[in-house]
Tab-separated table of C-alpha atoms and ligand atoms in Angstrom:
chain	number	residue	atom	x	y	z
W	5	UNK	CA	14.890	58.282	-12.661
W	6	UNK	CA	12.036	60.353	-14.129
W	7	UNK	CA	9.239	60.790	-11.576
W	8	UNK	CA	6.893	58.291	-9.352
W	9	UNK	CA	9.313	57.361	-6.922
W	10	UNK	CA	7.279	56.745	-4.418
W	11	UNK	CA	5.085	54.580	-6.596
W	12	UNK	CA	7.863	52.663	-7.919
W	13	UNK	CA	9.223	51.391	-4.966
W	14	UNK	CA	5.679	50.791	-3.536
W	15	UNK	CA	5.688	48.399	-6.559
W	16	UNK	CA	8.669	46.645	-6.161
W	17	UNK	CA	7.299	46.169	-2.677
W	18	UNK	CA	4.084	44.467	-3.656
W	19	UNK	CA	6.235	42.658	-6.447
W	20	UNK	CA	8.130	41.121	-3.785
W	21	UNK	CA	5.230	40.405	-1.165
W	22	UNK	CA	3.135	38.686	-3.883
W	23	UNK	CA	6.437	36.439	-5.046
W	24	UNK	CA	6.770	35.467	-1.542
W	25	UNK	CA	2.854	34.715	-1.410
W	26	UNK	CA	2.470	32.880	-4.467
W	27	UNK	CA	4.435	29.225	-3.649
W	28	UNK	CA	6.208	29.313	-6.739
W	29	UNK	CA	8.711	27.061	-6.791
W	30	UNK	CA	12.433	29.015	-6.465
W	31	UNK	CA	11.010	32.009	-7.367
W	32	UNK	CA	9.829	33.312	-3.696
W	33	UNK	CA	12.419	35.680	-3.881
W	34	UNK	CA	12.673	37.516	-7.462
W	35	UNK	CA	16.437	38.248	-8.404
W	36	UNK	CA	18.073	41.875	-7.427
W	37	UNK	CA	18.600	42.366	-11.372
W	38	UNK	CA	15.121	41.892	-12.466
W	39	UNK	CA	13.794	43.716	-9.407
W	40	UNK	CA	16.515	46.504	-10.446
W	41	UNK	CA	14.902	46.737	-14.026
W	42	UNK	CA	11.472	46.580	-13.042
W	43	UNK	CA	12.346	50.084	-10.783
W	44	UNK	CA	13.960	51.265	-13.527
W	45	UNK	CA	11.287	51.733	-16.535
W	46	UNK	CA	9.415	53.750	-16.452
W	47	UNK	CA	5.820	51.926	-16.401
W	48	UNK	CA	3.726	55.122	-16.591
W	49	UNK	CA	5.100	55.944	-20.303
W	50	UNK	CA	3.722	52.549	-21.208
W	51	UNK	CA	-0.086	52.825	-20.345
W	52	UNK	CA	-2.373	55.220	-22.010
W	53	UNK	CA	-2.258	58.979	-20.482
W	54	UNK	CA	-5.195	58.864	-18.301
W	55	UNK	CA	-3.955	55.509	-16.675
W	56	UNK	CA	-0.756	56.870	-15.419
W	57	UNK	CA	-1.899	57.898	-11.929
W	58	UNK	CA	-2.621	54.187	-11.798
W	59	UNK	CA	0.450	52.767	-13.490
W	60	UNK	CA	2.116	51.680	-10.411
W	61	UNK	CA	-0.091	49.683	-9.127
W	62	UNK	CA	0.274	45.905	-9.031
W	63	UNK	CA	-2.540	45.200	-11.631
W	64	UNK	CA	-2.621	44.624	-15.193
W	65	UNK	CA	-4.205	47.536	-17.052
W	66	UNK	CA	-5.762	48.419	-20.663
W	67	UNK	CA	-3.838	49.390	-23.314
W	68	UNK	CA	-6.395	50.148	-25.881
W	69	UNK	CA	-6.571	47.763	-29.255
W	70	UNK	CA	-8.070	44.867	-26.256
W	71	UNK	CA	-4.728	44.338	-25.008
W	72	UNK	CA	-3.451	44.637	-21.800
W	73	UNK	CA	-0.191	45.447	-19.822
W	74	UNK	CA	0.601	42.279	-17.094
W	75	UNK	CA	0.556	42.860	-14.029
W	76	UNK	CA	3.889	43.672	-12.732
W	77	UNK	CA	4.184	40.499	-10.535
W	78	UNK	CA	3.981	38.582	-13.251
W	79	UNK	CA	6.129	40.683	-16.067
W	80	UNK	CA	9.207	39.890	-13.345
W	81	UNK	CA	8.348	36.254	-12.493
W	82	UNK	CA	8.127	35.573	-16.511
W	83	UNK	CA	11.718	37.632	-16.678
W	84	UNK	CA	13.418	35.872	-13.389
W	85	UNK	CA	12.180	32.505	-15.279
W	86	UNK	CA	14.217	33.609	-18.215
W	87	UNK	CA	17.191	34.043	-16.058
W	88	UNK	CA	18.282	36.567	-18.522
W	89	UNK	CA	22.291	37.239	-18.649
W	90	UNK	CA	23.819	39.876	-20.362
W	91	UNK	CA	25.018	38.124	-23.637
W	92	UNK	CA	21.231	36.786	-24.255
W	93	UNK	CA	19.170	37.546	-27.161
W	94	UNK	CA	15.944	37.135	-26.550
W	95	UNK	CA	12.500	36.640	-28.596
W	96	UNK	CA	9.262	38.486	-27.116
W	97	UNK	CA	5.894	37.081	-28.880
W	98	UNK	CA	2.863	39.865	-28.017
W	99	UNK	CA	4.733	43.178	-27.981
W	100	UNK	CA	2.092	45.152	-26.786
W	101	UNK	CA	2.846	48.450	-25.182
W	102	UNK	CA	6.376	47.471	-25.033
W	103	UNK	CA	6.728	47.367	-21.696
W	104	UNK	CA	8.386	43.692	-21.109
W	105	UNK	CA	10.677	44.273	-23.743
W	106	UNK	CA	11.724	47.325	-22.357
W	107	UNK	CA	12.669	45.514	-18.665
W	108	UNK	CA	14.309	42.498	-20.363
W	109	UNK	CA	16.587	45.076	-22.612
W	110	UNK	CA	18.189	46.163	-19.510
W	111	UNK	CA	19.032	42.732	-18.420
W	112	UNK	CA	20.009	41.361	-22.107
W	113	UNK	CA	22.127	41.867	-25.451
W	114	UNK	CA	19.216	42.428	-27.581
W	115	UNK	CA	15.096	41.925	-27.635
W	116	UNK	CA	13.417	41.363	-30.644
W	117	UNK	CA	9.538	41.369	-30.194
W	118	UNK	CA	6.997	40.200	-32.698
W	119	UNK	CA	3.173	41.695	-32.353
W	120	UNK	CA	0.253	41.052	-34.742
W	121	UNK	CA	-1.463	44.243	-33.881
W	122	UNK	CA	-0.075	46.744	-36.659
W	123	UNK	CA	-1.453	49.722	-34.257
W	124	UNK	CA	0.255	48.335	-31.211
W	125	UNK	CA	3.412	47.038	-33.216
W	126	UNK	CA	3.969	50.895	-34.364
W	127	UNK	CA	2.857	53.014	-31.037
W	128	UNK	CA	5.213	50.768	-29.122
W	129	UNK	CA	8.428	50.900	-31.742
W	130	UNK	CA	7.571	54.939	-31.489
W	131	UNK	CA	7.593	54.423	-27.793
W	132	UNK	CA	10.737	51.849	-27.164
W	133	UNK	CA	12.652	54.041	-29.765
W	134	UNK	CA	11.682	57.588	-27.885
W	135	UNK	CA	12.300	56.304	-24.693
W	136	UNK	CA	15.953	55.008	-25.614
W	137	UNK	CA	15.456	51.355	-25.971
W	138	UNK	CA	17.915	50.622	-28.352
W	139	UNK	CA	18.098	47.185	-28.202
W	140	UNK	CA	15.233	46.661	-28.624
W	141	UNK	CA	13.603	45.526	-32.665
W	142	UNK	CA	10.020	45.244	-33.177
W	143	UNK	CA	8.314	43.950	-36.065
W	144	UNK	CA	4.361	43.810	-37.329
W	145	UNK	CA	3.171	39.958	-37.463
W	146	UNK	CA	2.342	36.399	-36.206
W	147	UNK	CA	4.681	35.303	-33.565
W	148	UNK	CA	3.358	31.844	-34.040
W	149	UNK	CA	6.435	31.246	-36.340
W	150	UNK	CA	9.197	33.058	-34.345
W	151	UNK	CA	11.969	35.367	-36.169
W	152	UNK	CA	14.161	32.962	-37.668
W	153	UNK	CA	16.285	35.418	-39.126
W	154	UNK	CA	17.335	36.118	-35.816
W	155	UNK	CA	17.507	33.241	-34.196
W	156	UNK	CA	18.343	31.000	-32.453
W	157	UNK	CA	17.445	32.283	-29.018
W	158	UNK	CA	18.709	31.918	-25.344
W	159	UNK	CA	15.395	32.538	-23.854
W	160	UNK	CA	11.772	33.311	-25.577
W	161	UNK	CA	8.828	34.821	-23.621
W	162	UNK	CA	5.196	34.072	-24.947
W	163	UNK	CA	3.110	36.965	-23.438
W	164	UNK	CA	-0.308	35.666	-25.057
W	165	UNK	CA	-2.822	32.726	-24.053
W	166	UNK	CA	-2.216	30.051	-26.277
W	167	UNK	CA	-3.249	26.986	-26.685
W	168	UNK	CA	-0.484	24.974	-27.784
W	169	UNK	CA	3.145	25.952	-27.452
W	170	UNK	CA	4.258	26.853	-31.467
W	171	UNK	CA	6.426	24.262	-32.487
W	172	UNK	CA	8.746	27.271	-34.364
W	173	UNK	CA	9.184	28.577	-31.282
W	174	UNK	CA	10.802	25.612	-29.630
W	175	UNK	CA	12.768	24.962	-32.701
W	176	UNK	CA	14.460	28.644	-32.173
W	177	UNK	CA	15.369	27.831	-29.055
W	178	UNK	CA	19.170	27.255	-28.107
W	179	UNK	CA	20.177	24.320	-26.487
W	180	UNK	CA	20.319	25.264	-22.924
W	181	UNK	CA	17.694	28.049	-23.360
W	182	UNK	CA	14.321	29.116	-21.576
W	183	UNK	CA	10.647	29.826	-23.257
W	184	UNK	CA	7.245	31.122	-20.674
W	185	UNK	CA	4.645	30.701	-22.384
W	186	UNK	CA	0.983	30.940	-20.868
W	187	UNK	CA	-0.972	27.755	-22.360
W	188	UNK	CA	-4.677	26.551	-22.157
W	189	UNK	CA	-8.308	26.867	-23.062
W	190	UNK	CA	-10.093	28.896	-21.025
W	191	UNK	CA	-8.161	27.893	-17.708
W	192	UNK	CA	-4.460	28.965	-18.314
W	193	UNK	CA	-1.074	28.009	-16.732
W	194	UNK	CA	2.349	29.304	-17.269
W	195	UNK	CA	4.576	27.061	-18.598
W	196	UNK	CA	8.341	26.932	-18.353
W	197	UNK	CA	9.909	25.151	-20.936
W	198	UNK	CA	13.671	24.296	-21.027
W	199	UNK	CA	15.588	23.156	-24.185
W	200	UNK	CA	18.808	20.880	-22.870
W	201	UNK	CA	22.155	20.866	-24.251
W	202	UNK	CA	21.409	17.917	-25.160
W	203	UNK	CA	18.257	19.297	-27.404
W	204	UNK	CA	15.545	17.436	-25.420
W	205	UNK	CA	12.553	19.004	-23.763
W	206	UNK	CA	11.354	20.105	-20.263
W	207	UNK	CA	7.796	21.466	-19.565
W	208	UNK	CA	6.874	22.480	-15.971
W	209	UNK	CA	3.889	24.434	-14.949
W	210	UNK	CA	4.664	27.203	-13.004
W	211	UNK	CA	1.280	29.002	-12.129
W	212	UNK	CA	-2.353	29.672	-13.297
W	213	UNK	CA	-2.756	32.639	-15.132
W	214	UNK	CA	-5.137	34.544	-17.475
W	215	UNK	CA	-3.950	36.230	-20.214
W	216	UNK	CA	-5.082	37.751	-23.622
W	217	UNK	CA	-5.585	35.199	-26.382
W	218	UNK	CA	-2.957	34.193	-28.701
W	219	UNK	CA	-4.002	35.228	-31.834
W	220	UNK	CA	-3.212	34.328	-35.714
W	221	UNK	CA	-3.130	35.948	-38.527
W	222	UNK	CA	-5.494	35.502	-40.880
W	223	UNK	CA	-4.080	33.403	-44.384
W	224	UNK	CA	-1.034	31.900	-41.947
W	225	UNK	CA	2.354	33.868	-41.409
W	226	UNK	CA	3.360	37.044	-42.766
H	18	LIG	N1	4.147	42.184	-23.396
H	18	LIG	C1	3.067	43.156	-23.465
H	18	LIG	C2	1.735	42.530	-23.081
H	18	LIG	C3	0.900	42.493	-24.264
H	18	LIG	S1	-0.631	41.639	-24.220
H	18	LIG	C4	3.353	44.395	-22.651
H	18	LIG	O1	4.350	44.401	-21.917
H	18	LIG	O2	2.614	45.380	-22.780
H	18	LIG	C5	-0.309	40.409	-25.469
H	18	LIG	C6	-0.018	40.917	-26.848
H	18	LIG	O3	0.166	39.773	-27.689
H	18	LIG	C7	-1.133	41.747	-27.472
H	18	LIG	O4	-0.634	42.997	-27.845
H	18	LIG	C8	-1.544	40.901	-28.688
H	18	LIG	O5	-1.928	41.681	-29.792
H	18	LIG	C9	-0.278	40.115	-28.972
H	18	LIG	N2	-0.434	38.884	-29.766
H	18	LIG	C10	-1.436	37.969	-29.706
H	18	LIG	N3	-1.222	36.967	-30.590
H	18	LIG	C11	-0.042	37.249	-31.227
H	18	LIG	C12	0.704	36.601	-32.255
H	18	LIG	N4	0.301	35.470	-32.836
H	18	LIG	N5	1.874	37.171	-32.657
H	18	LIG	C13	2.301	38.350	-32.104
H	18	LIG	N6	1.619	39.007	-31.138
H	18	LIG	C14	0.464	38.477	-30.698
């Protein structure tokens, strides 16, 4: 590991205090590999250079362009919700500064990541590719209608406020697969949403949250 060792275990620590705080519903304990993959990237190459003193810390922070990093609490309940396995391929919606993609590539096949930012959507290829993410396939434009080329998926992760869940997305969803997405005006709740082998629906509402709006792109999909 490259540096901050101190600070990453002091935020695996709070990661783990605040899951056993929060009353989430079989989640009080986050799983070894998620925890694992959180202490492995490296967070402070993922938040702009005058932030890194701070990138440790159990708080979401700026990432220029109005976007934010999640908190880290939440980037590994929305992972242990995935319950990512090793042959998964997995859709990320909101690619920001990379960050999520970069822990859920360690715990899948492959991550392909859609954001509508073109600014973000390049900085964060740059960074993923840099950093050795190779798994890991960004691409500039509105998640609202998935990747179908590379779908279906065994597990989807939503990492803007919407306020609806995109139909596309379930579509691209394997039987048997996960989605989190955060849903609501104004007040927000993360949703879990399970597609059955069977190819009917669960929803369950896992926790309030706040998160930067789910934006579209101007003229529909690109
Ligand atoms: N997962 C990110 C968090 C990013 S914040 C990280 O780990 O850093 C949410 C991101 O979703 C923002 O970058 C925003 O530009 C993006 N976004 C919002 N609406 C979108 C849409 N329709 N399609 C793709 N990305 C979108």
């Amino acid at each position: 590991m490259q540096g901050y060792e101190a600070e990453r275990a002091a935020m695996i620590a709070a990661v783990r205090s605040t899951a056993a705080a929060a009353g989430v519903r079989d989640r009080a304990r986050i799983s070894p590999a998620v925890l694992d993959a959180l202490r492995a990237v490296p967070r402070h190459e993922f938040v702009p250079p005058d932030l890194r003193g701070r990138a440790y810390e159990n708080r979401p922070l700026p990432i220029g362009e109005d976007q934010t990093i999640s908190q880290p609490y939440i980037v590994a309940l929305m992972t242990d919700l995935l319950e990512p396995r090793p042959g998964h391929v997995v859709l990320e919606v909101g690619t920001g500064s990379g960050y999520q993609a970069a822990v859920l590539s360690r715990l899948v096949r492959r991550v392909h990541s859609v954001e509508i930012v073109e600014p973000l959507a390049r900085s964060s290829a740059a960074r993923l590719a840099r950093l050795g993410y190779a798994n890991v396939e960004v691409r500039h434009g509105d998640g609202y209608a998935g990747w179908p080329e590379r779908g279906p998926f065994d597990a989807i992760i939503v990492t803007a406020g919407a306020d609806h869940v995109p139909p596309p997305l379930v579509e691209q969803l394997k039987p048997g697969g996960r989605m989190v997405i955060p849903v609501g005006r104004g007040d927000q709740e993360l949703l879990l949403i399970e597609k059955r082998a069977d190819g009917t629906v669960r929803r369950r509402s896992v926790l309030p949250v706040a998160f930067v709006p789910f934006t579209r792109a101007p003229g529909g999909l690109r």
